[in-house]
Coordinates of C-alpha atoms and ligand atoms in Angstrom, one line a residue:
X13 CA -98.4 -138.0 46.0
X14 CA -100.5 -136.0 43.0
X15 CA -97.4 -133.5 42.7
X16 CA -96.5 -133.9 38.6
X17 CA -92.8 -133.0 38.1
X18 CA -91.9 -132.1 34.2
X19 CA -89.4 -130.5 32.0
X20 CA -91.2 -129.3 29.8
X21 CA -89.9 -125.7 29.9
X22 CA -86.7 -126.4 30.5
X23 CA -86.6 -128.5 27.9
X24 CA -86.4 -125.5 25.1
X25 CA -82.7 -124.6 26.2
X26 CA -79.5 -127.2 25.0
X27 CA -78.9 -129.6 27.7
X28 CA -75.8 -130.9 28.4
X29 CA -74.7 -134.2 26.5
X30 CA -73.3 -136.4 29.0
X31 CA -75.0 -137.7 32.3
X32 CA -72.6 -137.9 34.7
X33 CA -71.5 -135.9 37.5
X34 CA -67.9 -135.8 36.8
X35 CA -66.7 -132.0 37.3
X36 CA -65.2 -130.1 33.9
X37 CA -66.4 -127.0 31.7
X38 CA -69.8 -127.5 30.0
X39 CA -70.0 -125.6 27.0
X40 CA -73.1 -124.9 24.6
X41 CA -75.6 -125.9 27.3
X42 CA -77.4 -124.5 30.0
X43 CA -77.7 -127.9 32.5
X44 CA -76.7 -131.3 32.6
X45 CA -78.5 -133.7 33.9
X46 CA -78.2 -135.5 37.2
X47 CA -78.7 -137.5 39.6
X48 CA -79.2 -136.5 43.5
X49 CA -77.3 -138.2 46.1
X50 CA -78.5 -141.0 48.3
X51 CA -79.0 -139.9 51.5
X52 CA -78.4 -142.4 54.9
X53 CA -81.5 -141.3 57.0
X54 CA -83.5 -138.6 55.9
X55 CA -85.8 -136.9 58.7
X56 CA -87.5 -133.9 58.3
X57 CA -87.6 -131.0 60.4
X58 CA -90.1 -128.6 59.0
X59 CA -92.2 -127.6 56.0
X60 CA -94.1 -124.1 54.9
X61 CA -97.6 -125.5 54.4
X62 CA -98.2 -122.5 52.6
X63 CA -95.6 -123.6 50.2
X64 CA -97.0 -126.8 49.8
X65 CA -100.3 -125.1 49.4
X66 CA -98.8 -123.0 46.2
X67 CA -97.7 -126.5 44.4
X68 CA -100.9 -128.3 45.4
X69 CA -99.6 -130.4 47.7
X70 CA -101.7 -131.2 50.7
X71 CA -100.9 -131.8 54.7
X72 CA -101.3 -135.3 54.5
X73 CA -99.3 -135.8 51.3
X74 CA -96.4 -133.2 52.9
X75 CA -95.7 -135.6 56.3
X76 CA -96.3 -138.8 54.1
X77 CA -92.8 -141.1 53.4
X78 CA -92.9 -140.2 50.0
X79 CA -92.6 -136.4 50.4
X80 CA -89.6 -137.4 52.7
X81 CA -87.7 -139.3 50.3
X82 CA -88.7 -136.8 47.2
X83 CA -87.6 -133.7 48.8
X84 CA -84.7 -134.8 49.9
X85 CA -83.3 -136.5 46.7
X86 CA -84.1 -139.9 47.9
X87 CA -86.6 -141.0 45.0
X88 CA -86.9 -139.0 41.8
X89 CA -90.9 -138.8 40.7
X90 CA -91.9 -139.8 37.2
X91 CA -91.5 -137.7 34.1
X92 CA -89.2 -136.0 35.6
X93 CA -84.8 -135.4 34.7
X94 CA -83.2 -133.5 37.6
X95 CA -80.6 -131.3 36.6
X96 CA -78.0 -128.7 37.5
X97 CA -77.1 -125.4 35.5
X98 CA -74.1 -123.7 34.0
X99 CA -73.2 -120.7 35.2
X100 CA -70.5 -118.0 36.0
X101 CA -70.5 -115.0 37.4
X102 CA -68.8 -111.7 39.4
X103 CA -66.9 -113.0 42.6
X104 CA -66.1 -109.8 44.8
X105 CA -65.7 -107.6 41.3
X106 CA -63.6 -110.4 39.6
X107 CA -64.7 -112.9 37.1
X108 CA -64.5 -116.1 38.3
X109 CA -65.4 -118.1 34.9
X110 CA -67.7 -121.2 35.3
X111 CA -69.7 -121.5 38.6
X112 CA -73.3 -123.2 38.2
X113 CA -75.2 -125.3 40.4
X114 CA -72.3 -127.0 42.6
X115 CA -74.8 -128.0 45.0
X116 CA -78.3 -127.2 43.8
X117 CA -80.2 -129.9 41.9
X118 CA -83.6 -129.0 40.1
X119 CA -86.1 -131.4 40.5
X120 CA -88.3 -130.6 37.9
X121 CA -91.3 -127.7 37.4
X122 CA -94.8 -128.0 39.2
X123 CA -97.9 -126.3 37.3
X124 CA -100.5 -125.6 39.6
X125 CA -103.2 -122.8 39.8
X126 CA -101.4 -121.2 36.0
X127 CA -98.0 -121.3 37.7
X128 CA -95.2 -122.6 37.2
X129 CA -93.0 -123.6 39.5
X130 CA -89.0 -124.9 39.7
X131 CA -88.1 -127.0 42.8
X132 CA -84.3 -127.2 43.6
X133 CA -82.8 -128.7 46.4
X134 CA -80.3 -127.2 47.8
X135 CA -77.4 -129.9 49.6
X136 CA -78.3 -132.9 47.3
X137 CA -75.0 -134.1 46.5
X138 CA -72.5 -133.6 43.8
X139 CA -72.9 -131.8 40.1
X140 CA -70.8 -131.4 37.4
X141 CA -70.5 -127.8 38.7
X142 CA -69.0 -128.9 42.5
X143 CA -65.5 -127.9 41.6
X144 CA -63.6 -128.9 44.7
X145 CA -66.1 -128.7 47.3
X146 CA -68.7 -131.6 48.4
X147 CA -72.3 -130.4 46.7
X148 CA -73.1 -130.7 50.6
X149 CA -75.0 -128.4 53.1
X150 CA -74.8 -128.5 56.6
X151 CA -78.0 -127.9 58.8
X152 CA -76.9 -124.6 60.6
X153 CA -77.0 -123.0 57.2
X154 CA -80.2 -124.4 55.4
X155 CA -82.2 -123.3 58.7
X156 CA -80.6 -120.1 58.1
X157 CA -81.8 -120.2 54.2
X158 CA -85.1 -121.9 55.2
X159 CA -86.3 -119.3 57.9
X160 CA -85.4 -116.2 56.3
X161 CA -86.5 -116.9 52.8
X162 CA -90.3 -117.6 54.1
X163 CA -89.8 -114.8 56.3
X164 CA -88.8 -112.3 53.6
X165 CA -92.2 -113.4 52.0
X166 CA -93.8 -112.6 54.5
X167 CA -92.2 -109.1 55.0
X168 CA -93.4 -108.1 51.1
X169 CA -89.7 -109.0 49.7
X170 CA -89.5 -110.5 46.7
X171 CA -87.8 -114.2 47.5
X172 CA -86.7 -117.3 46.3
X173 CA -89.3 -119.3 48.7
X174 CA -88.8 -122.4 51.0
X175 CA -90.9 -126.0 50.9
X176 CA -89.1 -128.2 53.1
X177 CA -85.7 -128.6 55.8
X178 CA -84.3 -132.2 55.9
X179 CA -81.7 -133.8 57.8
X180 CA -79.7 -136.0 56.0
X181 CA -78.3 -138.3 58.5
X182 CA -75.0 -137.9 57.0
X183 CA -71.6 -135.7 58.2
X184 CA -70.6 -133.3 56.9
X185 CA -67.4 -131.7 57.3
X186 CA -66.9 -127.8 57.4
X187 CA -63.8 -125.6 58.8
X188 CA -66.6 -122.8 59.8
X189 CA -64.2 -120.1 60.4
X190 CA -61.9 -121.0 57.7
X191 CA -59.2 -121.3 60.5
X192 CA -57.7 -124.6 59.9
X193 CA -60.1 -126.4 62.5
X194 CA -62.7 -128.4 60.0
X195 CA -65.8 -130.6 62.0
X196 CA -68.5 -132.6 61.1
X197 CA -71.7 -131.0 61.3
X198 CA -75.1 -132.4 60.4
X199 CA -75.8 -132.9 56.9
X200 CA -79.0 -131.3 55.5
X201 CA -81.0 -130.6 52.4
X202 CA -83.4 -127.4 51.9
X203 CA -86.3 -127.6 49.0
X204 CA -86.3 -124.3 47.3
X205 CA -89.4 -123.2 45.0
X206 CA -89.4 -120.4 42.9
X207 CA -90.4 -119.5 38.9
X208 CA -86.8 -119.8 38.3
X209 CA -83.5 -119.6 39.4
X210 CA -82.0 -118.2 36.3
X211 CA -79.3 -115.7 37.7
X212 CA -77.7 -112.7 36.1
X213 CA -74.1 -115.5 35.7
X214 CA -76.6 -118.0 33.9
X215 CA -76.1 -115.5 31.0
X216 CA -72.8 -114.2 31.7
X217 CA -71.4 -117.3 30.8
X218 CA -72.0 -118.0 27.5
X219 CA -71.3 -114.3 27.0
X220 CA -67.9 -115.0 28.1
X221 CA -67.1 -117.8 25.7
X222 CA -68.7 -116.3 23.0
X223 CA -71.7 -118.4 22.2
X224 CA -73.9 -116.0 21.1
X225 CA -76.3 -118.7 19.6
X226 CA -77.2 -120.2 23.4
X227 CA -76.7 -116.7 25.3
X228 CA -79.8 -115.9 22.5
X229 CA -82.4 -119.3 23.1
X230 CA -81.4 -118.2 26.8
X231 CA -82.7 -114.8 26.8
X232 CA -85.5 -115.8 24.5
X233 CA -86.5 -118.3 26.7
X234 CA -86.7 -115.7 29.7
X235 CA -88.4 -113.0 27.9
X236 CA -90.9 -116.2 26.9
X237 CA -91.7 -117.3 30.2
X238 CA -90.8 -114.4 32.9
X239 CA -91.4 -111.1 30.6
X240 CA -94.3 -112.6 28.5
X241 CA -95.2 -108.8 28.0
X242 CA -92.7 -108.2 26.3
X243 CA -93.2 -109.6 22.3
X244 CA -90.3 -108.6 20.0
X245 CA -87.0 -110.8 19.6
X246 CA -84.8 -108.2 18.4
X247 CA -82.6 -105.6 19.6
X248 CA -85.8 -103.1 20.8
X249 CA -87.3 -106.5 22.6
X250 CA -83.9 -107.0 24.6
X251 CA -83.6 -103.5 25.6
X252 CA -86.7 -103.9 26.7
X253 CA -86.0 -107.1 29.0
X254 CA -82.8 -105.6 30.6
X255 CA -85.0 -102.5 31.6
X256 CA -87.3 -104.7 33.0
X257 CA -85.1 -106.3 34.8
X258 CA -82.8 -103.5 35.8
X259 CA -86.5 -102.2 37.5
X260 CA -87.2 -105.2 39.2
X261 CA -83.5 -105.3 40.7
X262 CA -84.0 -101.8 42.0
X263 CA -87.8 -102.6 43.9
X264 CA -85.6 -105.8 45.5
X265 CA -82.9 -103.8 47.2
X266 CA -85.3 -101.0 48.1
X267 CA -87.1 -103.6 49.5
X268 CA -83.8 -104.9 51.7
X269 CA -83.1 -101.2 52.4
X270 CA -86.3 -101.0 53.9
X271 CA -86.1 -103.8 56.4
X272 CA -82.1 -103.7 57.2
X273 CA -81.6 -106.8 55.2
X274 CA -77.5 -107.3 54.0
X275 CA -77.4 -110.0 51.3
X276 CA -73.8 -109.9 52.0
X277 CA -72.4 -111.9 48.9
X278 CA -73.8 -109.8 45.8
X279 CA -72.1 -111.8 43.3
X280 CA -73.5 -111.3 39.9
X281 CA -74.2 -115.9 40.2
X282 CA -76.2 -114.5 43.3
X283 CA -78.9 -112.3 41.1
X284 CA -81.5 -113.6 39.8
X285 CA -82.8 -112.6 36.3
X286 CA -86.4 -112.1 38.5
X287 CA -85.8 -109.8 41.1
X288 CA -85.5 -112.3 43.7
X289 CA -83.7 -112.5 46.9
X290 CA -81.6 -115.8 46.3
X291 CA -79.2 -117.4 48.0
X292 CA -79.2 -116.8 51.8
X293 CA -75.4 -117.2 52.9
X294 CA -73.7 -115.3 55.4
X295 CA -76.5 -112.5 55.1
X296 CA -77.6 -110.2 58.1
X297 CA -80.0 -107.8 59.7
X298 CA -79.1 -104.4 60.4
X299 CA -79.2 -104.1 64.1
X300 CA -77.1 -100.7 65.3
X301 CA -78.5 -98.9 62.0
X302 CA -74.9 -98.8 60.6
X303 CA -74.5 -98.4 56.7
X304 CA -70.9 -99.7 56.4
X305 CA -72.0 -103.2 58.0
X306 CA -71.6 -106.5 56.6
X307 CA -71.9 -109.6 58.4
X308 CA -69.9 -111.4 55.7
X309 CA -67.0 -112.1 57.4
X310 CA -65.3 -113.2 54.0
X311 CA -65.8 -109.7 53.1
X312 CA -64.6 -108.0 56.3
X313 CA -61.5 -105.8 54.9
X314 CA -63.2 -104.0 51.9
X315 CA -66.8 -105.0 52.8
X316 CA -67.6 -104.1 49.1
X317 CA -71.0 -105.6 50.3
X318 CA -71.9 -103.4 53.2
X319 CA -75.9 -102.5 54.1
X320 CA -75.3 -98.8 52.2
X321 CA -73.5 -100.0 49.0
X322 CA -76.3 -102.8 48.2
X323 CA -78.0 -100.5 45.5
X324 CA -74.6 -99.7 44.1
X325 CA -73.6 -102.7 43.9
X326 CA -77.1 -104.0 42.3
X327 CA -75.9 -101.3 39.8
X328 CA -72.3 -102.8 39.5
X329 CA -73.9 -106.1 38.6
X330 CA -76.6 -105.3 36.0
X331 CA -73.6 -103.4 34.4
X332 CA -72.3 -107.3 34.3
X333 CA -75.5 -108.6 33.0
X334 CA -75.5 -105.5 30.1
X335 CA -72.0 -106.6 29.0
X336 CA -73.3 -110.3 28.8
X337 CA -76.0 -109.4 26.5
X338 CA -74.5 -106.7 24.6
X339 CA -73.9 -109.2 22.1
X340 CA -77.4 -109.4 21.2
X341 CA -78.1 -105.5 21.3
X342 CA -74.9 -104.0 20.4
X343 CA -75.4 -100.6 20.8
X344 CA -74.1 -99.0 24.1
X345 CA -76.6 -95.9 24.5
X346 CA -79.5 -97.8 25.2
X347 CA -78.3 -99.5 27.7
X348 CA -76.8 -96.9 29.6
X349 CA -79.9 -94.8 29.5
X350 CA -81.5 -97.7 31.6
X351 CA -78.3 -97.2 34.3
X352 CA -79.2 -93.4 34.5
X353 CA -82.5 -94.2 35.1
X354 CA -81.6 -96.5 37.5
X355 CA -79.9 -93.8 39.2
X356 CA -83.3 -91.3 39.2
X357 CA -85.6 -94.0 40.1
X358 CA -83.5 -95.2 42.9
X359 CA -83.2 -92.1 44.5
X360 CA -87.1 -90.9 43.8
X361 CA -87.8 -94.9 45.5
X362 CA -85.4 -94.6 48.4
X363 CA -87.0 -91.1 49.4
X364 CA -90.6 -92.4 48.6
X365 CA -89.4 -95.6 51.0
X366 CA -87.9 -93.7 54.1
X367 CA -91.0 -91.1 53.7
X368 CA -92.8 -94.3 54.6
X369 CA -91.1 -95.3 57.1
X370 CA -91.7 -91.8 58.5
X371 CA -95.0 -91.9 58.4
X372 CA -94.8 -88.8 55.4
X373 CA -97.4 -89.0 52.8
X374 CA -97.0 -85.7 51.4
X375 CA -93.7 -85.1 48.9
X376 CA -91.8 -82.0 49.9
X377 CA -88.6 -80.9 48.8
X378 CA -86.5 -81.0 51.9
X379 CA -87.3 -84.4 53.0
X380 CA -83.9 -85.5 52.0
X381 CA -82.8 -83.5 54.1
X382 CA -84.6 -85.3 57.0
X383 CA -84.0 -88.3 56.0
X384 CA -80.4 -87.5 55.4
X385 CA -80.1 -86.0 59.1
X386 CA -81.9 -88.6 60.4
X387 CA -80.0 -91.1 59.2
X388 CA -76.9 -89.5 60.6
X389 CA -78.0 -89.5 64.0
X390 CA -78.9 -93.1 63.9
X391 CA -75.1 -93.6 63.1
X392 CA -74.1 -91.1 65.6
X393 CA -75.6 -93.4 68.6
X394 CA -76.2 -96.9 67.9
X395 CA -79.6 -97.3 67.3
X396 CA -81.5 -100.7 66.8
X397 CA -83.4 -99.8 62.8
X398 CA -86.1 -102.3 63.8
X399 CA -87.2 -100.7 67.2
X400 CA -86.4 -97.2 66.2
X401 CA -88.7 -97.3 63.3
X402 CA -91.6 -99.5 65.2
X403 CA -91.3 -97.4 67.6
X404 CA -91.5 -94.1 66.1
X405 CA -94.9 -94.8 65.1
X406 CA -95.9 -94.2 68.7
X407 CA -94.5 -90.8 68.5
X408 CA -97.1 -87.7 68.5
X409 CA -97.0 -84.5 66.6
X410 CA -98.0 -82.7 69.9
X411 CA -94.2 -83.6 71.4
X412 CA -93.1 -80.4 73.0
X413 CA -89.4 -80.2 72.4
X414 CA -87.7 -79.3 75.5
X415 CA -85.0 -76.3 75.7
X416 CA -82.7 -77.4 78.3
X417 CA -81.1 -81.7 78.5
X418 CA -84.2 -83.4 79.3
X419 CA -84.8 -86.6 77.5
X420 CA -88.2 -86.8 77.8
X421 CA -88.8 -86.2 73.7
X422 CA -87.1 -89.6 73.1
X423 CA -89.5 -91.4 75.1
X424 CA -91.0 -93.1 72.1
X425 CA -87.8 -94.2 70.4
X426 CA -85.6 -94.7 74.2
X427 CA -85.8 -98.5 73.9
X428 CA -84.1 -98.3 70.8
X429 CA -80.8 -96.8 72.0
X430 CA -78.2 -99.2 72.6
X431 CA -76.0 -96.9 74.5
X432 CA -78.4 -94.2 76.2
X433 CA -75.8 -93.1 78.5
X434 CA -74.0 -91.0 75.0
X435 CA -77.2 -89.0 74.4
X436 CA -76.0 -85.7 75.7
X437 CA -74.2 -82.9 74.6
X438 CA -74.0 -82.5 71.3
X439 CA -75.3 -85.7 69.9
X440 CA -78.7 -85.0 72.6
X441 CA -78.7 -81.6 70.3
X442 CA -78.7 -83.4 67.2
X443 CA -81.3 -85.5 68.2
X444 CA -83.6 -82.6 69.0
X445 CA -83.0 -80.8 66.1
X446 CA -84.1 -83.7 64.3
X447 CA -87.2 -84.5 66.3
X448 CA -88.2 -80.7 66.5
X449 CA -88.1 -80.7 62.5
X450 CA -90.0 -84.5 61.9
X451 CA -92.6 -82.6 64.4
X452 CA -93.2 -79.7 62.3
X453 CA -93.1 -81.9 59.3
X454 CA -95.8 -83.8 60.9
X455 CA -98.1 -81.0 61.5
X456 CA -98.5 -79.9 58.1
X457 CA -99.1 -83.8 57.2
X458 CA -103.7 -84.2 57.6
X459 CA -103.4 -87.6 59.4
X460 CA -103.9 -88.1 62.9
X461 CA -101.5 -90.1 65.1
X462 CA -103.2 -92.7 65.4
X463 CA -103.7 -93.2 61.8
X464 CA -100.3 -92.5 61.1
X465 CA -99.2 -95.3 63.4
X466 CA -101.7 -97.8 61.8
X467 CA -99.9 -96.9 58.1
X468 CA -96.2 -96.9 59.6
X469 CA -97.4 -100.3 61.0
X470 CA -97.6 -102.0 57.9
X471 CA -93.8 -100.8 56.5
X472 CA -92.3 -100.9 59.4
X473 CA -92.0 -104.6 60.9
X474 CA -92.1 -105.5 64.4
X475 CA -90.4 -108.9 64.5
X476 CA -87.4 -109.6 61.9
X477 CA -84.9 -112.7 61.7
X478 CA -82.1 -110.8 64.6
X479 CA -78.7 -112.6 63.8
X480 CA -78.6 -114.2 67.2
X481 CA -82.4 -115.7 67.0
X482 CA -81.2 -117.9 64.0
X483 CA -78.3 -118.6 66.2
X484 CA -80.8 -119.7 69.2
X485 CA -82.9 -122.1 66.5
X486 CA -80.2 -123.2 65.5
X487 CA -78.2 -124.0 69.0
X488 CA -81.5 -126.0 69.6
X489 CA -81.9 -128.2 66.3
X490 CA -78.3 -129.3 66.8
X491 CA -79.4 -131.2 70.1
X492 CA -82.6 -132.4 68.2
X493 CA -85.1 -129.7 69.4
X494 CA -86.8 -128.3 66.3
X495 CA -89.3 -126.2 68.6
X496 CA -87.5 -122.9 67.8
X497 CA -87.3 -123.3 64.5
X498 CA -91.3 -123.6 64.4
X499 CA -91.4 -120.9 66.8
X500 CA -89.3 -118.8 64.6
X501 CA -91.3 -119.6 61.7
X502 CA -94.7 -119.0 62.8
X503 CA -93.1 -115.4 64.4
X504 CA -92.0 -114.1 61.1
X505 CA -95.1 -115.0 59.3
X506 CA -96.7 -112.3 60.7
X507 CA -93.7 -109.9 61.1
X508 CA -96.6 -106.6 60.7
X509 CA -98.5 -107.8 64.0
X510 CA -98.3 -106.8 67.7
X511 CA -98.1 -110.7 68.9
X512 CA -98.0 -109.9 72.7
X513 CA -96.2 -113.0 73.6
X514 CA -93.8 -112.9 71.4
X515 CA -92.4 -109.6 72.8
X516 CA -89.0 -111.5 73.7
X517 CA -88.4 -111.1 70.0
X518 CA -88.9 -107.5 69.8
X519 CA -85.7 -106.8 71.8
X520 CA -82.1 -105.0 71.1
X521 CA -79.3 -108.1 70.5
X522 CA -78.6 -109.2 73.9
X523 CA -74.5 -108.2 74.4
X524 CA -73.3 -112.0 74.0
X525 CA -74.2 -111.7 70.6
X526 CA -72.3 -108.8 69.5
X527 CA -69.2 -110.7 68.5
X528 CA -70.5 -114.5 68.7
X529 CA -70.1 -116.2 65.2
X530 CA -72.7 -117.2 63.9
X531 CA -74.3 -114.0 65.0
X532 CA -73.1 -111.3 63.9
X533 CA -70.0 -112.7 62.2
X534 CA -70.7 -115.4 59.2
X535 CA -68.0 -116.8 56.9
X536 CA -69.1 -118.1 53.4
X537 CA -68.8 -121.7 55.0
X538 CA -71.6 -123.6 54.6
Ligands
LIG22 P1 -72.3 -119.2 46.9 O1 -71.2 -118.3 47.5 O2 -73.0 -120.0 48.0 O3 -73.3 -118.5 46.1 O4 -71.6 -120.3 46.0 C1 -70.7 -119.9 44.9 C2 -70.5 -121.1 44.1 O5 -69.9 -122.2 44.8 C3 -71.8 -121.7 43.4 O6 -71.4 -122.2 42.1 C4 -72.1 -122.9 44.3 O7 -72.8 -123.9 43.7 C5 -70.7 -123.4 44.7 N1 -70.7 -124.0 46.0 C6 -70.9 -123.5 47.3 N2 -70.8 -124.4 48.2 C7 -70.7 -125.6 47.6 C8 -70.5 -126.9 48.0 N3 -70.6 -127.3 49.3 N4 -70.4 -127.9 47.1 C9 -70.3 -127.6 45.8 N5 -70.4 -126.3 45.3 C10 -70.6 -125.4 46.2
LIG23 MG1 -74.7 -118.8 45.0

């Protein structure tokens, strides 16, 4: 294989002294080195070619036996020192001192086409960061990490991105629903690729122990490589980089509020210092357009990370990363000027967002109101996000809203419902109000239906990762029947397009999976 692993960024930042994977506090450095484990039979189950594409790794190369035994930890390529990293970070509001890479190992950094590039696997064994737990992952979750990182791509989300799903050929055991009922499951290791996986905990941590002198290389070595805009190493420069970041946070989770995406385990060692989605766990997909839901069953009595607190809680967490690098700026104003602008911008973005979705492109003062109404309705009668909003791109500004209970106004939307039977009464008046105000909106909007379609088309997807369909791919690759997974896959690379015969996809939840595990229901097990 051509690929050319190095360390050479990396290598700027204190590593740790010792090579071994014995577990204990790592102080003054921001990795230690080491070694993946062996694996008994590794087999692999898919690769993004466009992934392999971005690291200039070709087809042939991709399905060869060394690419196999690379990827998942078997062999370790020239010029290259695997390593894990030290960090901390936020656990449900608490600080949870030293976290780090307890199951990630990075392989090195790929520089192809002017970028860089860090490849981690994700399952490769143990680190000096495993704590009590096995540095393992089990297959049901890495083809849950593995489809919806490359599908996020592909729906315009800033992502962590996906290379390659192994099987290890080794057990694993996991109590799934942390009920005192552990099984082995298949073993299995994901390739992650992404500039970096430098998370808001990476800096946290030296914060926390007082080591100002690495906290500093470590945000100097950011701004360096990942805010090369920004030129001064003082004070004014690291204002500068937690705005920047503090912006690129915010487009993120507009970006998840957009789609119906719930991270559902916003701890501060689950933000990266990029912007990037990171770390698929026990995430979900808004189906019932509900804004208390979390599929994070972990989190199910306070659900501190439910669908409609995401961009307070991205709030909540730069606050974090501010304290962690107050050190370096020391002066509280600054700072909180960029959390009040945080505040404006999101709610300017949000607007601008659901305007799109709406099909709106002029700015007018009550459409918070709209939106606001709208969004109460959804809640009012269970409404599929996806569907609704697809749909309602088929809906014309001719409707002629009916005075006495007939549906026929809903037409466009109908399939969206969940429970049709409850729209009546009151809630049938809500929805009419609503409709008859989007209509007049619409009129004094210039574009024509069909164009207004074609633009609601392109925000709006058809096909998203539903809980259950990870469930189905998943079901199958147990038994050894990967064809789902590729099905899946190829679906959600074009999530934008009509694809006729995929119209099984674009579907409400079927009612078996409203309370399966797995479905709707996820525990941090994995
Ligand atoms: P997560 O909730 O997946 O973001 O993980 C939180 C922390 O636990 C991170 O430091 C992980 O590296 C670590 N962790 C999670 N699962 C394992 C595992 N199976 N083995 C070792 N460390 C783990
Ligand atoms: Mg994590």
């Amino acid at each position: 294989m051509k690929l050319q692993l190095n360390d050479t960024f990396v290598n700027e930042l204190p590593a740790d002294e010792v090579m071994d994977n014995t577990r204990r506090q790592v102080v003054r450095a921001c990795y230690s080195f080491v070694k993946p484990t062996k694996t008994k039979a590794p087999q692999l189950v898919h690769y993004a070619k466009e992934v392999a594409h971005l690291l200039g790794i070709t087809e042939e190369e991709a399905t060869s036996n060394e690419f196999l035994k690379v990827f998942s930890g078997n062999e370790i390529l020239p010029n290259s020192t695997p390593y894990a990293m030290c960090y901390g970070g936020h656990q449900f509001g608490h600080w949870a001192g030293q976290l780090g890479d307890g199951r990630a190992i990075n392989l090195g950094e790929v520089e192809h086409n002017n970028q860089r590039w860090a490849i981690q696997l994700k399952g490769a064994g143990e680190t000096p960061y495993s704590r009590t737990a096995d540095g393992l992952a089990v297959l049901r979750s890495s083809i849950r990490e593995y489809l919806c990182s490359e599908a996020m791509h592909h729906l315009g989300v800033p992502t962590t991105r996906a290379l390659s799903l192994m099987l290890t050929g080794d057990k694993v055991m996991r109590d799934m629903l942390y009920d005192g009922n552990p099984a082995y499951e298949k073993g299995a290791v994901v390739c992650r690729v992404a500039p970096s996986f430098l998370r808001f905990g990476s800096y946290e941590i030296f914060s926390s122990r007082g080591d100002k002198k690495t906290l500093k290389q470590l945000v100097d070595y950011t701004i360096q490589h990942f805010y090369p805009e920004i030129t001064a190493r003082d004070k004014e420069g690291y204002i500068q980089f937690f705005n920047a970041v503090s912006a690129r946070t915010l487009d993120m989770v507009i970006e998840w509020q957009r789609v119906g995406f719930v991270h559902g385990v916003m701890n501060t060692d689950n933000m990266s210092i990029l912007g990037l989605t990171i770390d698929y766990g026990p995430y979900g997909w808004l189906e019932g357009y509900d804004k208390k839901w979390t599929p994070n069953t972990t989190d199910a009595q306070h659900k501190r990370y439910q669908f409609g607190q995401q961009p307070n809680i991205a709030l909540w967490n730069l606050l974090k990363l501010a304290n962690a690098i107050y050190p370096l700026i020391e002066e509280a104003e600054p700072l909180e000027q960029v959390f009040n602008e945080y505040k404006v911008d999101f709610e300017k973005k949000y607007a601008q967002m659901m305007r799109s979705k709406l099909g709106l492109t002029l700015k007018e003062e009550e459409d918070s109101q709209l939106i606001n109404q709208l969004e109460e309705n959804l809640r009012r009668t269970e409404t599929d996000m996806t569907i609704f909003f697809r749909n309602l791109g088929n809906f014309s500004k001719e409707t002629i809203l009916p005075e006495k209970d007939d549906l026929q106004f809903l037409d466009a939307v109908k399939e969206a419902f969940y429970k049709p039977d409850e729209l009546k009464g009151e809630v049938l008046w809500f929805w009419r109000e609503w409709m008859s105000k989007y209509v007049e909106r619409l009129k004094r909007e210039s574009l024509t239906d069909a164009e207004r379609k074609l633009k609601m088309d392109t925000v709006n997807p058809k096909y998203v990762l539903r809980n259950y369909m990870a469930q189905v791919a998943i079901d199958a690759a147990d038994k050894g029947d990967y064809s789902v997974v590729e099905e899946l896959f190829n679906l959600l690379k074009q999530p934008y397009d009509e694809q006729p015969d995929a119209q099984k996809w674009f579907a409400k939840r079927p009612e078996w999976a409203r309370t399966k595990v797995g479905c709707s229901m996820l525990s941090c097990s994995s």
